[in-house]
XYZ file of C-alpha atoms in Angstrom:
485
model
C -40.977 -10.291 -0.105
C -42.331 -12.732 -2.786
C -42.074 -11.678 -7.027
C -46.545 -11.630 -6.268
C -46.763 -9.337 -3.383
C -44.310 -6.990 -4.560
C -45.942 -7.045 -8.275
C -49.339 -7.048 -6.380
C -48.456 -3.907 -4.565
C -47.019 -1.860 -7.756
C -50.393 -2.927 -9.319
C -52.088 -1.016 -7.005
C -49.793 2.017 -6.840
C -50.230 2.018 -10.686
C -53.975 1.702 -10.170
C -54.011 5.149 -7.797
C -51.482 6.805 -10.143
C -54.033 6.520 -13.639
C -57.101 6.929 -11.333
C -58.900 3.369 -12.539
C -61.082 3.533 -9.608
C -64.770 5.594 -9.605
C -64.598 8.878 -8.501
C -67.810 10.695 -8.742
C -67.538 14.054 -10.202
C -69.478 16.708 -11.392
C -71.342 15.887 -14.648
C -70.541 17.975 -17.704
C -73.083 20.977 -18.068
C -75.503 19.941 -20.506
C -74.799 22.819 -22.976
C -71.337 22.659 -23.225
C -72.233 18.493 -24.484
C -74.998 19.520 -26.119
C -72.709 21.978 -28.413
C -70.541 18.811 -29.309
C -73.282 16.742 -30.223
C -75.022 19.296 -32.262
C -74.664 19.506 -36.044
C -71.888 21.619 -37.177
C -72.207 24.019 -40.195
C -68.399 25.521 -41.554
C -70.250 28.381 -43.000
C -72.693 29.957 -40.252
C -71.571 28.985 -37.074
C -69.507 30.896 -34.986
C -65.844 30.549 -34.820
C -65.713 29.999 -31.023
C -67.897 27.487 -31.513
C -66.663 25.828 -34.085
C -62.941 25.478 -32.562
C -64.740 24.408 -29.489
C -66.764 21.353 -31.421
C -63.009 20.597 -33.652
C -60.543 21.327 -30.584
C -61.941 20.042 -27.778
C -62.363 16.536 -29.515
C -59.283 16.810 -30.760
C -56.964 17.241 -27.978
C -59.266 15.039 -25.902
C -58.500 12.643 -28.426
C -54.506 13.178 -28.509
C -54.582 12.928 -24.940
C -56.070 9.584 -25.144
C -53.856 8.825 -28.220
C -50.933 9.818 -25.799
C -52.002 7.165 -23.253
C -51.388 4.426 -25.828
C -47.652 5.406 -25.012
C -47.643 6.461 -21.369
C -49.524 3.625 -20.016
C -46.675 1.137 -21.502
C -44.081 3.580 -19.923
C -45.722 3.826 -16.498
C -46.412 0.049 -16.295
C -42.847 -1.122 -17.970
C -40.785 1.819 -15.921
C -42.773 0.076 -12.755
C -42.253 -3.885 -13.636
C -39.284 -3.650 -15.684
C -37.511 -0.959 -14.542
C -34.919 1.913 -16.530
C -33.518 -1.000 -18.773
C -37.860 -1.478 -20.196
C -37.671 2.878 -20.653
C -34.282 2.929 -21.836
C -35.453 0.163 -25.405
C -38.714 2.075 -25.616
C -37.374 4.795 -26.443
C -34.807 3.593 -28.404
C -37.211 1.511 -30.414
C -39.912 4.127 -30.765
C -38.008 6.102 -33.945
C -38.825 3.021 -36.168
C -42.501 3.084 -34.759
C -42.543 6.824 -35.250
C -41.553 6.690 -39.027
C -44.786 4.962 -39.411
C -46.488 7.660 -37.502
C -45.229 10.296 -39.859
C -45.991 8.684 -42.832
C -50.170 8.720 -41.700
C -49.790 11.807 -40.520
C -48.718 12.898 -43.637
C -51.034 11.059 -45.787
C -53.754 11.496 -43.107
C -53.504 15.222 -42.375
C -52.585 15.970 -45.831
C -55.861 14.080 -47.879
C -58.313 15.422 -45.392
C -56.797 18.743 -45.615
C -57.714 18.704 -49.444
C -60.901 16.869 -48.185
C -61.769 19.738 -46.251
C -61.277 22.468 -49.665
C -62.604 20.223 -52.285
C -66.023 20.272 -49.618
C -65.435 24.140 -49.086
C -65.422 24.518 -52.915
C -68.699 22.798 -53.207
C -67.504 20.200 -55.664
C -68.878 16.683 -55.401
C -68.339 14.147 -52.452
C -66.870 10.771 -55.317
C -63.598 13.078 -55.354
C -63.219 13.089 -52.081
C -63.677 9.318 -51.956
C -60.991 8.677 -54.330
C -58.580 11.029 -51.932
C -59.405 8.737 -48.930
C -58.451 5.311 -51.250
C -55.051 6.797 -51.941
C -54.704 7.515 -47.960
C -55.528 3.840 -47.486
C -52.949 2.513 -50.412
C -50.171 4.114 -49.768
C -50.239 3.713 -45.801
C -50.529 0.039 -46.810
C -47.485 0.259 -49.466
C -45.076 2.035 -46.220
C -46.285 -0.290 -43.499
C -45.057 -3.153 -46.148
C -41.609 -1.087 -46.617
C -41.301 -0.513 -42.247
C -41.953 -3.871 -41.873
C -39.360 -5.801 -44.341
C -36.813 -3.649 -43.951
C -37.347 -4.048 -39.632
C -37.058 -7.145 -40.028
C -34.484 -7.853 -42.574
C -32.007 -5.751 -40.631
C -32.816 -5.492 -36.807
C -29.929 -6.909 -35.912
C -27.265 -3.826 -37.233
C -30.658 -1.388 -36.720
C -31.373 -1.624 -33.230
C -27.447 -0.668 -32.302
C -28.133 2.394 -34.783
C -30.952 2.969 -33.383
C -28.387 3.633 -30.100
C -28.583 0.541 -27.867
C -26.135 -1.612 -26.428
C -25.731 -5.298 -26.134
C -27.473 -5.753 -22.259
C -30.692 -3.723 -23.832
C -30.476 -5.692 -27.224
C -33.031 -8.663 -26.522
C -35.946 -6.336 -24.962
C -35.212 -3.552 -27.327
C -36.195 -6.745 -29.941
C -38.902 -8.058 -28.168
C -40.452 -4.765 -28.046
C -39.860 -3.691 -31.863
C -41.188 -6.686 -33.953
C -43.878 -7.298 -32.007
C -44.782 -3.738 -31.954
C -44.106 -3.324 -35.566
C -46.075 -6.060 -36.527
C -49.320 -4.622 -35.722
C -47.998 -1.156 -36.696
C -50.612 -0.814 -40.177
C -53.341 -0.885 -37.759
C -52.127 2.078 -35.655
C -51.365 4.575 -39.094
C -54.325 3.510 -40.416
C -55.899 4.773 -37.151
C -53.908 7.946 -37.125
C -55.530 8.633 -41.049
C -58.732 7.841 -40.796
C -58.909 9.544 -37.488
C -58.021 12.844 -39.249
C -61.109 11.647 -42.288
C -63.502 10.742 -39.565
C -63.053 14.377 -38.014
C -63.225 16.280 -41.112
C -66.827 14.386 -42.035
C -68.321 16.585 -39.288
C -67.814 13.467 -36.747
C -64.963 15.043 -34.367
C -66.656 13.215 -31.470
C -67.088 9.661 -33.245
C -62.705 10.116 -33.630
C -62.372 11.177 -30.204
C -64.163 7.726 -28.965
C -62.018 5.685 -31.189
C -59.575 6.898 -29.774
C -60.380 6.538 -26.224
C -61.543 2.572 -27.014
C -57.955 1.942 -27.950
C -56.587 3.359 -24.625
C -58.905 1.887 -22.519
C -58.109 -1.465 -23.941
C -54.577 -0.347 -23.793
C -54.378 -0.283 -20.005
C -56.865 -3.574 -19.519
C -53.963 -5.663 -21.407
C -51.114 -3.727 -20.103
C -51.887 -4.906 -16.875
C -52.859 -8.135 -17.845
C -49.445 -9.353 -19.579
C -47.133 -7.534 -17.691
C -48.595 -6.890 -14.262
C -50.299 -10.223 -13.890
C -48.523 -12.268 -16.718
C -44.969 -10.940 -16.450
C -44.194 -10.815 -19.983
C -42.088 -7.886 -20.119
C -41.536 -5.673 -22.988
C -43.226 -8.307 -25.225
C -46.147 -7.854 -23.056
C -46.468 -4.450 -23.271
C -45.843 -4.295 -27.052
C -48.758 -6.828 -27.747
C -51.356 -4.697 -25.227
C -50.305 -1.348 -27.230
C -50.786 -3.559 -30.651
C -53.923 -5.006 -29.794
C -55.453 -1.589 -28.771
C -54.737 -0.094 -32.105
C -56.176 -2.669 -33.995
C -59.609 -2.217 -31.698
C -59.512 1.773 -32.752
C -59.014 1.261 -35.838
C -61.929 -1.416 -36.356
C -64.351 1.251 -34.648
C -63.135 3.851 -36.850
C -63.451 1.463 -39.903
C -67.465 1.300 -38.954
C -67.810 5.128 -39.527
C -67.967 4.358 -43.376
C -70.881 2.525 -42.891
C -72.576 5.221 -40.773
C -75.654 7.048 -42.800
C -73.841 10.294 -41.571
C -71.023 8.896 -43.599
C -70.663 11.388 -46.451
C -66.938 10.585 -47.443
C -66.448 7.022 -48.496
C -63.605 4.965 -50.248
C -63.568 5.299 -54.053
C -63.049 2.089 -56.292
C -60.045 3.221 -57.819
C -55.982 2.083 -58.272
C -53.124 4.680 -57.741
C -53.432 8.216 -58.577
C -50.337 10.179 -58.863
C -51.780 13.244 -59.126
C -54.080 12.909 -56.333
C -50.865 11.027 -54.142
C -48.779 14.480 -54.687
C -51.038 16.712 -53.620
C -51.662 14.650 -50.475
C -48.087 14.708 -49.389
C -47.931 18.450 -50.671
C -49.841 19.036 -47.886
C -49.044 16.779 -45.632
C -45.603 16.751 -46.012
C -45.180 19.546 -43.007
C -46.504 16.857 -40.496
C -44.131 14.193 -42.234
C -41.657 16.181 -41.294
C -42.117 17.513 -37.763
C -43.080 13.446 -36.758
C -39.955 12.004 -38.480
C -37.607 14.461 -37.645
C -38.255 14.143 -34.148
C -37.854 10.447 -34.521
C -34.407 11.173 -35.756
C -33.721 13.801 -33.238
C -34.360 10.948 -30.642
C -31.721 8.251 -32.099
C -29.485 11.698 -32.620
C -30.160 12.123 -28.296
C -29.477 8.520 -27.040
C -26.477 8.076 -29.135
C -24.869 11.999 -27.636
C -26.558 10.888 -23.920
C -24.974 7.545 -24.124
C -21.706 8.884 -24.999
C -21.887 11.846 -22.245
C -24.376 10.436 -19.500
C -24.281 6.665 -20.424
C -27.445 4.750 -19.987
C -28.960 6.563 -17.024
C -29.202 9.515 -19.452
C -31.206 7.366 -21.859
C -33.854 6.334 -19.155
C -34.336 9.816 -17.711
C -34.437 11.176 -21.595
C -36.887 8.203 -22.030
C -39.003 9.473 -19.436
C -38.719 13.142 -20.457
C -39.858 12.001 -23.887
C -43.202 10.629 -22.213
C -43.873 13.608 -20.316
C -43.403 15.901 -23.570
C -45.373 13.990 -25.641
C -48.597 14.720 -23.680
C -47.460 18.167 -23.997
C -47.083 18.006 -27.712
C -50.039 16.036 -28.640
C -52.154 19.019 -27.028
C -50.775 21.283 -29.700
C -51.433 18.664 -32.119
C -55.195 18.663 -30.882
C -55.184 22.349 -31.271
C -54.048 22.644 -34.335
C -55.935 19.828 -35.257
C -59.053 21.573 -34.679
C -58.137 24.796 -36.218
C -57.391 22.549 -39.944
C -61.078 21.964 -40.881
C -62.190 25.480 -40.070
C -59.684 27.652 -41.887
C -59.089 25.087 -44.921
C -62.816 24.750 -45.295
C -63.046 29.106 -45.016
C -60.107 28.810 -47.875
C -62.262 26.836 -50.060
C -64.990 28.872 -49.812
C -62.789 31.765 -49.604
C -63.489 32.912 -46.264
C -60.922 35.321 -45.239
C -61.960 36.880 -42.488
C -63.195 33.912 -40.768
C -59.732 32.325 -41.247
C -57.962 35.281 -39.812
C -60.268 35.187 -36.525
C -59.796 31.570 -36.515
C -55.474 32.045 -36.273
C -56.165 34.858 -33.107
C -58.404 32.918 -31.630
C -56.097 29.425 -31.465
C -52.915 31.655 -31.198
C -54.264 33.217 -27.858
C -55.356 29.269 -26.387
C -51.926 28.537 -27.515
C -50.114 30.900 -25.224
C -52.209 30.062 -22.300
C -52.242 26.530 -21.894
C -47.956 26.374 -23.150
C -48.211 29.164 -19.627
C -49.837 26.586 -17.740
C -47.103 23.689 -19.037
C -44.343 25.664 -18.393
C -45.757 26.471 -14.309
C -46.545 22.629 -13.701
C -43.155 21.486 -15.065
C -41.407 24.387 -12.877
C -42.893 23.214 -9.867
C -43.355 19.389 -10.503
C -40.744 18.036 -12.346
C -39.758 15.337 -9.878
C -43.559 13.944 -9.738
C -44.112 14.348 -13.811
C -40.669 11.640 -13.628
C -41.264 9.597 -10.779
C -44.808 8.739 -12.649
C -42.937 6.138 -14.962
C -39.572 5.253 -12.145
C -39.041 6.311 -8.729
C -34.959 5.213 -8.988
C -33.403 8.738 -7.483
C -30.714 9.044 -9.924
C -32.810 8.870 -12.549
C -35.879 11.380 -10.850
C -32.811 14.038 -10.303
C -31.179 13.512 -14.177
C -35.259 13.361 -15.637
C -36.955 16.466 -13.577
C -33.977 18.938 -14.313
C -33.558 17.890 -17.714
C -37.297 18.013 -18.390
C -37.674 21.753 -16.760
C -34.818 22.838 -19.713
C -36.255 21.080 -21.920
C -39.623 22.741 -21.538
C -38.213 26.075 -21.032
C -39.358 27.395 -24.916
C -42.980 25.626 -24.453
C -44.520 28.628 -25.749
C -42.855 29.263 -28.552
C -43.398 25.491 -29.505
C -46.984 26.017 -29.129
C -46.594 29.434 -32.118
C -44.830 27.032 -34.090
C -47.311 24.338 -34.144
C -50.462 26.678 -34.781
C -48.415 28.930 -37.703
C -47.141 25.896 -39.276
C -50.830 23.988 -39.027
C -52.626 27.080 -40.214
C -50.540 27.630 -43.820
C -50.855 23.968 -44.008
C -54.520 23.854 -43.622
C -54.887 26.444 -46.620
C -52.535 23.996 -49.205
C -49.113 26.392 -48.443
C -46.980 23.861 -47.741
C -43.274 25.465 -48.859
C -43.349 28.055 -46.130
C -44.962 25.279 -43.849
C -41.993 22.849 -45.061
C -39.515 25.059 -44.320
C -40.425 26.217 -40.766
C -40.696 22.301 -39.590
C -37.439 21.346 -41.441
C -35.833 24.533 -39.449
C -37.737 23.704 -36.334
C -36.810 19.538 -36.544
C -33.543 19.190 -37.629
C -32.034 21.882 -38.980
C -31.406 24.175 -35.835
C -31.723 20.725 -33.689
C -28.607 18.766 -34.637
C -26.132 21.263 -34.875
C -27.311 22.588 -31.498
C -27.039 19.515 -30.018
C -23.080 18.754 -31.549
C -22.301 22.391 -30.251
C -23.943 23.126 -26.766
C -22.819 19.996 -24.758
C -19.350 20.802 -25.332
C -19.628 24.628 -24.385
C -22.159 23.993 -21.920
C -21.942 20.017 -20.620
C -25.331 18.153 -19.566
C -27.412 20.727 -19.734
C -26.346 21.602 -23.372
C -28.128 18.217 -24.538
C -31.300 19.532 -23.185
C -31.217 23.003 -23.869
C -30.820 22.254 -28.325
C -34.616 21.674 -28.698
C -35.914 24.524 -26.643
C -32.769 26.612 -28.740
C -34.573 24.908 -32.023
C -37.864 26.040 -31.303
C -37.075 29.657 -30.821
C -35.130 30.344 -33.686
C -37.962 29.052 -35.454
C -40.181 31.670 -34.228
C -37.966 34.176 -34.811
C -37.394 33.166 -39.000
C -41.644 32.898 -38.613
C -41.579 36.586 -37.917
C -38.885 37.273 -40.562
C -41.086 35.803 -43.188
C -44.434 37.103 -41.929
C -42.635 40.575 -41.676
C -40.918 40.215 -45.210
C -44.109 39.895 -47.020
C -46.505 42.607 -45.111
C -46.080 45.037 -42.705
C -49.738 45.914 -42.536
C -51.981 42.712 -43.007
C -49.698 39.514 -42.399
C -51.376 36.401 -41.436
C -53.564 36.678 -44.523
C -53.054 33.903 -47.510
C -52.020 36.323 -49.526
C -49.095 37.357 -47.014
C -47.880 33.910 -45.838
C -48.043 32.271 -49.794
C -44.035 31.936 -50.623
């Protein structure tokens, strides 16, 4: 068989698998679309409603986020194979530290956004917020980017690769990092762009970077052949499109948060990462809980354990950026209630988003029980690594819904500017309950040890969650009052 037919006929199993094709549906009923669209008022409306109009968007927009990573894994697992998985996911920590740092500066500024608009004061404040998002994503992409490049050559092998993945694991990470300031940039102003009232305008920008996403995928490394440089160019180039669409939301007359003309503020800078800090942490640790997993699955599975763990990693992801989405949507609704000092409307808010939590981390945990093997053999059908990926993945899944508590509790003292109890449950949760576990468990318990330290991490996080809540009142708990430390 010829290197076109075959690549010809994985095109079109790809093209089946992500659905490219029309297939009428159902249209959405008008009123749920209509409730979207409509204006959205933080003080009178409903707070089903309003989670609706936040979360929906939100997750929708994750989910599409999401893509921008499991659209390179499905097309490089298909053309190049468990070596293309294997250096994506040992490359992705460095891509992920940029991640965290926007999410920290993004989440964090429009979290104070959010009060200083609860509190009534005047809209040039919040401007100058959203210029020191902008600066000082520009100042870390500079710092990523020189000190990638400066040292990739000792970094990658931290990073837990060997000399046969070395050249792709390169191709993939400067090109990639290259266009990086586009993608945090994208991840901020996402988070701005929501909490201006425009949660579907952020969902679309979202969804223009995917869909560009899988046109170039398949153009440079289905039809093109160029590999992991291929895929790293389609990813970068589909960030850079999101972000330009998000960029024309400041000139929108809806537009009611715009850049300030102003230099560095170190005042304004602390309180952004005071609050934003949480999601620095959750989004870096996990990047160095993944170079902590490929160098212990190297050592104990070699490099089949790195591609199945690669794959796991993409199938997780989607499960974590719908808790992101969730507790996305709760952040404008209970920090905007804090500002205006709201209490009972925050308090519904938490039920409300702790119940949605439990059911859809209900319906995870049932589709990974009984399709694990599918969920893997998305991204590579080899059967060594579809047996080492689907068990791992149902262990690794096994604490889903306590993952899902953790996410909301930690979100909702974040959204109300608490950040040392919020701090302390994601440091707990991403590295301090993860590392040790995963030194200890593979020797007392082998393979399945490696897998089992997150879902270990997650509930012990819970459990020091009820501790605290517990500690401070036994009557009326999830109140600010309560949860301040």
């Amino acid at each position: 068989m010829s290197d076109k037919q075959s690549r010809e006929e994985k095109t079109l199993t790809l093209l089946l698998v992500i659905k490219l094709p029309y297939q009428p549906t159902k249209p959405p009923e008008i009123g749920a679309w209509h409730c979207l669209m409509m204006k959205i008022d933080l003080d009178k409306d409903p707070v089903g409603k309003l989670l609706f109009n936040y979360s929906f968007p939100a997750i929708t927009g994750m989910l599409i986020s999401a893509l921008y990573m499991i659209v390179d894994g499905i097309f490089v697992g298909q053309f190049v194979g468990p070596d293309g998985l294997a250096a994506i996911n040992i490359a992705y920590p460095i891509i992920m530290l940029g991640t965290s740092a926007s999410m920290m500066f993004g989440i964090g500024g429009s979290t104070v956004i959010s009060v200083i608009r609860g509190q009534g004061n005047h809209t040039t404040e919040a401007g100058k917020y959203l210029t020191q998002i902008i600066l000082m994503i520009l100042v870390s992409w500079l710092i990523i980017l020189t000190v990638t490049f400066s040292t990739y050559e000792t970094l990658i092998y931290r990073l837990g690769s060997n000399e046969h993945l070395f050249p792709i694991v390169k191709d993939y990470l400067l090109t990639l990092t290259s266009f990086l300031i586009f993608f945090m940039l994208s991840i901020a102003l996402n988070a701005v762009v929501r909490n201006d009232e425009s949660p579907v305008y952020a969902m679309i920008a979202m969804g223009i970077g995917t869909i560009v996403n899988i046109g170039l995928d398949w153009l440079f490394i289905a039809e093109y052949g160029m590999g992991m440089k291929g895929a790293a160019l389609a990813t970068g180039i589909a960030q850079t499109a999101s972000f330009v669409f998000l960029a024309g939301h400041f000139f929108r007359k809806k537009c009611t948060i715009r850049p300030a003309i102003t230099g560095f503020m170190r005042s304004h800078i602390q309180r952004i990462m005071d609050n934003g800090f949480p999601s620095f942490v959750m989004e870096i640790a996990f990047a160095i809980v993944m170079v902590a997993f490929n160098n212990v699955l190297m050592v104990y599975m070699g490099q089949i354990g790195t591609s199945a763990y690669g794959a796991i990693c993409y199938v997780f992801y989607i499960f974590i950026m719908i808790f992101t989405g969730l507790a996305q949507g709760l952040q404008p609704i209970v920090s905007y209630s804090y500002g205006a000092r709201q209490f009972d409307r925050m308090k519904e808010t938490l039920v409300l988003v702790q119940r949605t939590a439990f059911v859809i981390a209900s319906g995870i945990f049932l589709l990974v029980f009984f399709k694990s093997e599918l969920l893997i053999q998305i991204f590579n059908s080899d059967p060594e690594l579809v047996a080492v990926g689907s068990h791992g993945l149902m262990i690794y899944t096994s604490a889903i819904v306590f993952l899902g508590a953790n996410f909301v509790n930690i979100a909702y003292l974040q959204s109300m500017e608490k950040p040392k109890t919020a701090n302390i449950l994601s440091l707990l949760r991403s590295t301090v309950f993860v590392l040790p576990s995963l030194i200890i468990l593979p020797k007392l318990l082998g393979n399945d040890g490696i897998w089992l330290s997150m879902p270990l991490a997650d509930v012990m996080t819970f459990a020091v969650f009820l501790v605290v809540r517990n500690h401070k009142s036994n009557k009326d708990t999830l109140t600010p009052k309560a949860l301040s430390v």
